[in-house]
Tab-separated table of C-alpha atoms in Angstrom:
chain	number	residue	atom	x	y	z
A	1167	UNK	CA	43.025	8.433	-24.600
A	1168	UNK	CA	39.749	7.683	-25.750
A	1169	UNK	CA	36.234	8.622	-23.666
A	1170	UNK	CA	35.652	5.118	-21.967
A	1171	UNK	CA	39.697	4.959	-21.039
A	1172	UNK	CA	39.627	8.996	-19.382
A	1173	UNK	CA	36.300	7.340	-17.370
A	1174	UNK	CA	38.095	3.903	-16.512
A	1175	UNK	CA	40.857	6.523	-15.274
A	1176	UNK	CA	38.829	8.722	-13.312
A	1177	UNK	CA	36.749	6.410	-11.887
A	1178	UNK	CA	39.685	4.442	-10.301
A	1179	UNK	CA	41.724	7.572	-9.669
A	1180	UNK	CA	37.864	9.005	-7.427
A	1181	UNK	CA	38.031	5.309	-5.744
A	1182	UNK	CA	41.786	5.413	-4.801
A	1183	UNK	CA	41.449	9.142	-3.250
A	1184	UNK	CA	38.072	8.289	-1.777
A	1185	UNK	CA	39.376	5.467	-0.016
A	1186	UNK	CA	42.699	7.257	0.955
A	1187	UNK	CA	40.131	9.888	2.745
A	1188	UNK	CA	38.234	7.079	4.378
A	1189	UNK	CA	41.055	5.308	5.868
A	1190	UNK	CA	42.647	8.956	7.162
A	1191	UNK	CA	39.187	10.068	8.384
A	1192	UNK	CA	39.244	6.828	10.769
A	1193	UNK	CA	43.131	6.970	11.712
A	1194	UNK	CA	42.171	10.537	12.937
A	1195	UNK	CA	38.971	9.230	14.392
A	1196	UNK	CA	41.059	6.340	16.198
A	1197	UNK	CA	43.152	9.695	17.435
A	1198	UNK	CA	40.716	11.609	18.526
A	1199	UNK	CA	39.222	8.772	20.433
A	1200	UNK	CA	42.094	8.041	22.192
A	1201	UNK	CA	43.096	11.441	23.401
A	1202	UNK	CA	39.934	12.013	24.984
A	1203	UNK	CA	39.958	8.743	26.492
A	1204	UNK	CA	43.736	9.939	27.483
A	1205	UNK	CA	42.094	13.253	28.746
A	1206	UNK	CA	39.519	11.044	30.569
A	1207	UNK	CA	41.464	8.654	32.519
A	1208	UNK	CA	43.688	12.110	33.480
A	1209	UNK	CA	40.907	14.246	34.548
A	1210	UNK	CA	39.238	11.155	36.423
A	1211	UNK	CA	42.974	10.075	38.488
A	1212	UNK	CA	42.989	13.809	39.631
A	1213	UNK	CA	39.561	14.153	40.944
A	1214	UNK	CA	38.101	15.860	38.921
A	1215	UNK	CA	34.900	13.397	37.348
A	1216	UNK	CA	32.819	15.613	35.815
A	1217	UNK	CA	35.558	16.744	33.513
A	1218	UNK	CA	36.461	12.553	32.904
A	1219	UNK	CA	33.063	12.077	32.165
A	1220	UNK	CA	32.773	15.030	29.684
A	1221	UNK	CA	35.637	13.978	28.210
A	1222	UNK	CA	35.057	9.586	27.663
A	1223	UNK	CA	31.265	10.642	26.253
A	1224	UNK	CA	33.115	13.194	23.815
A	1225	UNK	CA	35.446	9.955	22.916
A	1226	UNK	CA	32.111	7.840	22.397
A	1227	UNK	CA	30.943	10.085	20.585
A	1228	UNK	CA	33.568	9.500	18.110
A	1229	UNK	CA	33.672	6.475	18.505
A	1230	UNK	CA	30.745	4.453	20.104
A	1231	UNK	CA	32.385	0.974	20.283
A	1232	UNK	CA	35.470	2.024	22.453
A	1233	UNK	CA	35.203	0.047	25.574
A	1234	UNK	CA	37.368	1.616	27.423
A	1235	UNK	CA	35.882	5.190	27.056
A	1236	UNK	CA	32.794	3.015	28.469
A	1237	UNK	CA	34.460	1.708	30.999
A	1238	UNK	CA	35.541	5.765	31.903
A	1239	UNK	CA	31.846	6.522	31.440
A	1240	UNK	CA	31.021	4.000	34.070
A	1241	UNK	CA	33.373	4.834	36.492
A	1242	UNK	CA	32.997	8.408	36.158
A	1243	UNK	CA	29.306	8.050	36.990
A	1244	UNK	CA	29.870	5.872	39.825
A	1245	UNK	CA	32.755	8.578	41.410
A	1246	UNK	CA	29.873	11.339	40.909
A	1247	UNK	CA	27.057	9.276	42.757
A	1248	UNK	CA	24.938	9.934	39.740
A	1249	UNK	CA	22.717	6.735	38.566
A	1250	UNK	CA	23.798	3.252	39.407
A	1251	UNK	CA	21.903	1.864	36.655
A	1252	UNK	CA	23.998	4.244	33.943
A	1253	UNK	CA	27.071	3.058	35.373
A	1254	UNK	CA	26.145	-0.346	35.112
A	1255	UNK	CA	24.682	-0.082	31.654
A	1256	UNK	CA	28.350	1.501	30.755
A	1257	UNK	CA	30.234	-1.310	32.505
A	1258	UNK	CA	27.827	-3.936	30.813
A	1259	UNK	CA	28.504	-2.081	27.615
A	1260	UNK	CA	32.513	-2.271	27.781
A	1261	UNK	CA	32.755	-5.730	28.696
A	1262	UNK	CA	30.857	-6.743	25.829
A	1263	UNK	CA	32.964	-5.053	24.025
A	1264	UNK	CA	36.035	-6.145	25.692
A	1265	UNK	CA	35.350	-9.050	27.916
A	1266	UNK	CA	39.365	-8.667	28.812
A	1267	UNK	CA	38.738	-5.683	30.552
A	1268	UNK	CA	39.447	-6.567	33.823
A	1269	UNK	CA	38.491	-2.550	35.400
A	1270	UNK	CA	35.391	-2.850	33.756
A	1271	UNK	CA	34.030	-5.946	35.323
A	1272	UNK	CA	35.333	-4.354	38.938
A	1273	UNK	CA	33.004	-1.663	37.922
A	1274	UNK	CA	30.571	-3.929	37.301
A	1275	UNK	CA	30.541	-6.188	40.386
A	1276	UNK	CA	31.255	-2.575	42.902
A	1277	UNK	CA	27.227	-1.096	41.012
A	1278	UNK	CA	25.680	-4.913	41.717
A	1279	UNK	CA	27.591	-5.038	45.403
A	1280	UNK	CA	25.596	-1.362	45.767
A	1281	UNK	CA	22.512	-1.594	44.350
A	1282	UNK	CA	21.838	-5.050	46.769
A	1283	UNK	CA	18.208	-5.069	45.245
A	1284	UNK	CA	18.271	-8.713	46.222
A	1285	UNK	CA	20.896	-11.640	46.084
A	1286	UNK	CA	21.675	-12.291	42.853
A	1287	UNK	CA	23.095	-8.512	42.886
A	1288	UNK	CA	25.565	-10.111	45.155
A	1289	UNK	CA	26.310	-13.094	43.083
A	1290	UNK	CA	26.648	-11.205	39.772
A	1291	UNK	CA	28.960	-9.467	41.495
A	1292	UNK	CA	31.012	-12.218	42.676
A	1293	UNK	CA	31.245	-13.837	38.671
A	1294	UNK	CA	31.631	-10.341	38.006
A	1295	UNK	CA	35.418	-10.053	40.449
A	1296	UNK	CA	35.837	-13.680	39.093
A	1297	UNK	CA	35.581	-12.320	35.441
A	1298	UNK	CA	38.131	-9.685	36.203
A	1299	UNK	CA	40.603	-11.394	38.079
A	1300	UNK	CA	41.027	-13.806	34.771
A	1301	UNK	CA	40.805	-10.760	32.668
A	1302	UNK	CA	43.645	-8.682	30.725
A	1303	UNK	CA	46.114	-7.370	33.792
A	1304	UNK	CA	47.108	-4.174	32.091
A	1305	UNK	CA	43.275	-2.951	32.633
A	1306	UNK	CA	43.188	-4.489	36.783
A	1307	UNK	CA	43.941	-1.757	39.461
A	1308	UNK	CA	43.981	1.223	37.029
A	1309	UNK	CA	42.178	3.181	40.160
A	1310	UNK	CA	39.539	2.582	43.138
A	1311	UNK	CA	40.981	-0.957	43.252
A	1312	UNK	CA	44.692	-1.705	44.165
A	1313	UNK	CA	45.125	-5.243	44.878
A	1314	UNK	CA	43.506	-8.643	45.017
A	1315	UNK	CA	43.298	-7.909	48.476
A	1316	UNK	CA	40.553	-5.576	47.738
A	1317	UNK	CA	38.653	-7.785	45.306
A	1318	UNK	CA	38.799	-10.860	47.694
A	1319	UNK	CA	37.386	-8.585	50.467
A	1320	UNK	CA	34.521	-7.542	48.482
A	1321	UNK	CA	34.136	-10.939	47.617
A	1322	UNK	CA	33.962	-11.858	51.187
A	1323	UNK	CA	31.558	-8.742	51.893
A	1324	UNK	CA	29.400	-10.305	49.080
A	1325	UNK	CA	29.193	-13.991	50.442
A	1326	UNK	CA	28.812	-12.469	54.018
A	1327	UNK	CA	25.390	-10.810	52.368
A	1328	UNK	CA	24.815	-14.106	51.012
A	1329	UNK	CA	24.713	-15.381	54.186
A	1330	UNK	CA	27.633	-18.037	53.053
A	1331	UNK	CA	29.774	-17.316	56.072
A	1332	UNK	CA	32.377	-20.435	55.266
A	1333	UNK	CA	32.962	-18.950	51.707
A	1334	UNK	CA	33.034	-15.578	53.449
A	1335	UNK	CA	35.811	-16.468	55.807
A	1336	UNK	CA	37.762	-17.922	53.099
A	1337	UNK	CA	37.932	-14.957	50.627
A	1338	UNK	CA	38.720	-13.479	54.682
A	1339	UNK	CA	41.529	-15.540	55.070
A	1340	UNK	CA	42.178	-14.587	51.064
A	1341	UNK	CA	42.422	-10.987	51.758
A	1342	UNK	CA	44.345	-11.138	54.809
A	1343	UNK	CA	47.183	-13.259	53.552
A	1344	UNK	CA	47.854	-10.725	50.980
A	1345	UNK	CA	46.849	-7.735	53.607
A	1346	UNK	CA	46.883	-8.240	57.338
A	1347	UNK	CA	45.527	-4.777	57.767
A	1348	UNK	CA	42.523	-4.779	55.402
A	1349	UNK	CA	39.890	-2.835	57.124
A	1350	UNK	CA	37.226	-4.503	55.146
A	1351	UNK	CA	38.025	-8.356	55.820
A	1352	UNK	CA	38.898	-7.599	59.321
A	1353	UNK	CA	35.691	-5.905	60.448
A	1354	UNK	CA	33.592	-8.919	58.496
A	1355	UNK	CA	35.816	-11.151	60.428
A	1356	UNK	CA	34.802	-9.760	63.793
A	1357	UNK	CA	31.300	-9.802	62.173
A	1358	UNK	CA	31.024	-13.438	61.596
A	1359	UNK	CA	32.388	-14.028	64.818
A	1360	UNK	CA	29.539	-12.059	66.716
């Protein structure tokens, strides 16, 4: 073999195993990511947030495009109290990732419905429910949130802020026909009565 065929040979043969490293390197990357969103979604469903959010920023930091360890991030924050606006910068961030993600954009629409800093808090919140009741149905009720009971009452809650008291008692009557007992529709109800 002659000096240009031993570098044809070695150069291919450094491209093949560099490439073979790459594409392990993100397989266990992909891994990684996933067990600590795993770890995340565990610690979180068992009370314990501070460990969830450890554990979905230690996934982001592996990966920074996983939506659903943003989604964690969000939710995490929002169980703890801590900022409103870092929750809602996490939600933002997983539904642009994933616009599918259904639990994200109930995230979203519970920091808007909270931070009420004037009405169109209250109307992003309502596209926001709207978003994630067309959204991907393996990500909708994962926690907080168990039925569209729940998301129609805080859409009523929303239009009752609003001051929209016919669109109010229909996401009432919404709730209600799915959950007679809803504490939420039924004391707006009484509200809009007064």
């Amino acid at each position: 073999m002659n000096l240009l065929s031993r570098l044809r040979f070695t150069f291919i043969s450094l491209l093949i195993l560099s490439h073979l490293a790459c594409s392990n390197d993100t397989d266990s990357e992909q891994t990684t990511t996933l067990r600590h969103t795993q770890i995340g979604w565990s610690a979180y469903n068992s009370g314990n947030f501070t460990q969830a959010l450890l554990s979905f920023e230690r996934a982001l930091k592996v990966d920074p495009e996983f939506a659903d360890a943003h989604n964690g991030v969000g939710w995490s924050n929002l169980s703890l109290s801590l900022s409103l606006q870092f929750s809602q910068e996490s939600f933002q961030n997983a539904v642009k990732i994933d616009p599918t993600n259904a639990d994200a954009w109930v995230g979203l629409a519970n920091v808007l419905y909270l931070r009420n800093k004037n009405q169109t808090d209250f109307e992003s919140a309502i596209r926001a429910i709207d978003n994630a009741l067309q959204g991907d149905e393996q990500y909708l009720y994962r926690h907080d949130y168990f039925s569209k009971a729940n998301l129609f009452a805080l859409k009523a809650a929303c239009y009752y802020y609003l001051r929209d008291n016919d669109k109010a008692k229909n996401e009432i009557n919404n709730t209600l026909s799915l959950d007679d007992k809803n504490s939420t529709a039924i004391a707006l109800q009484s509200l809009i009565r007064d």
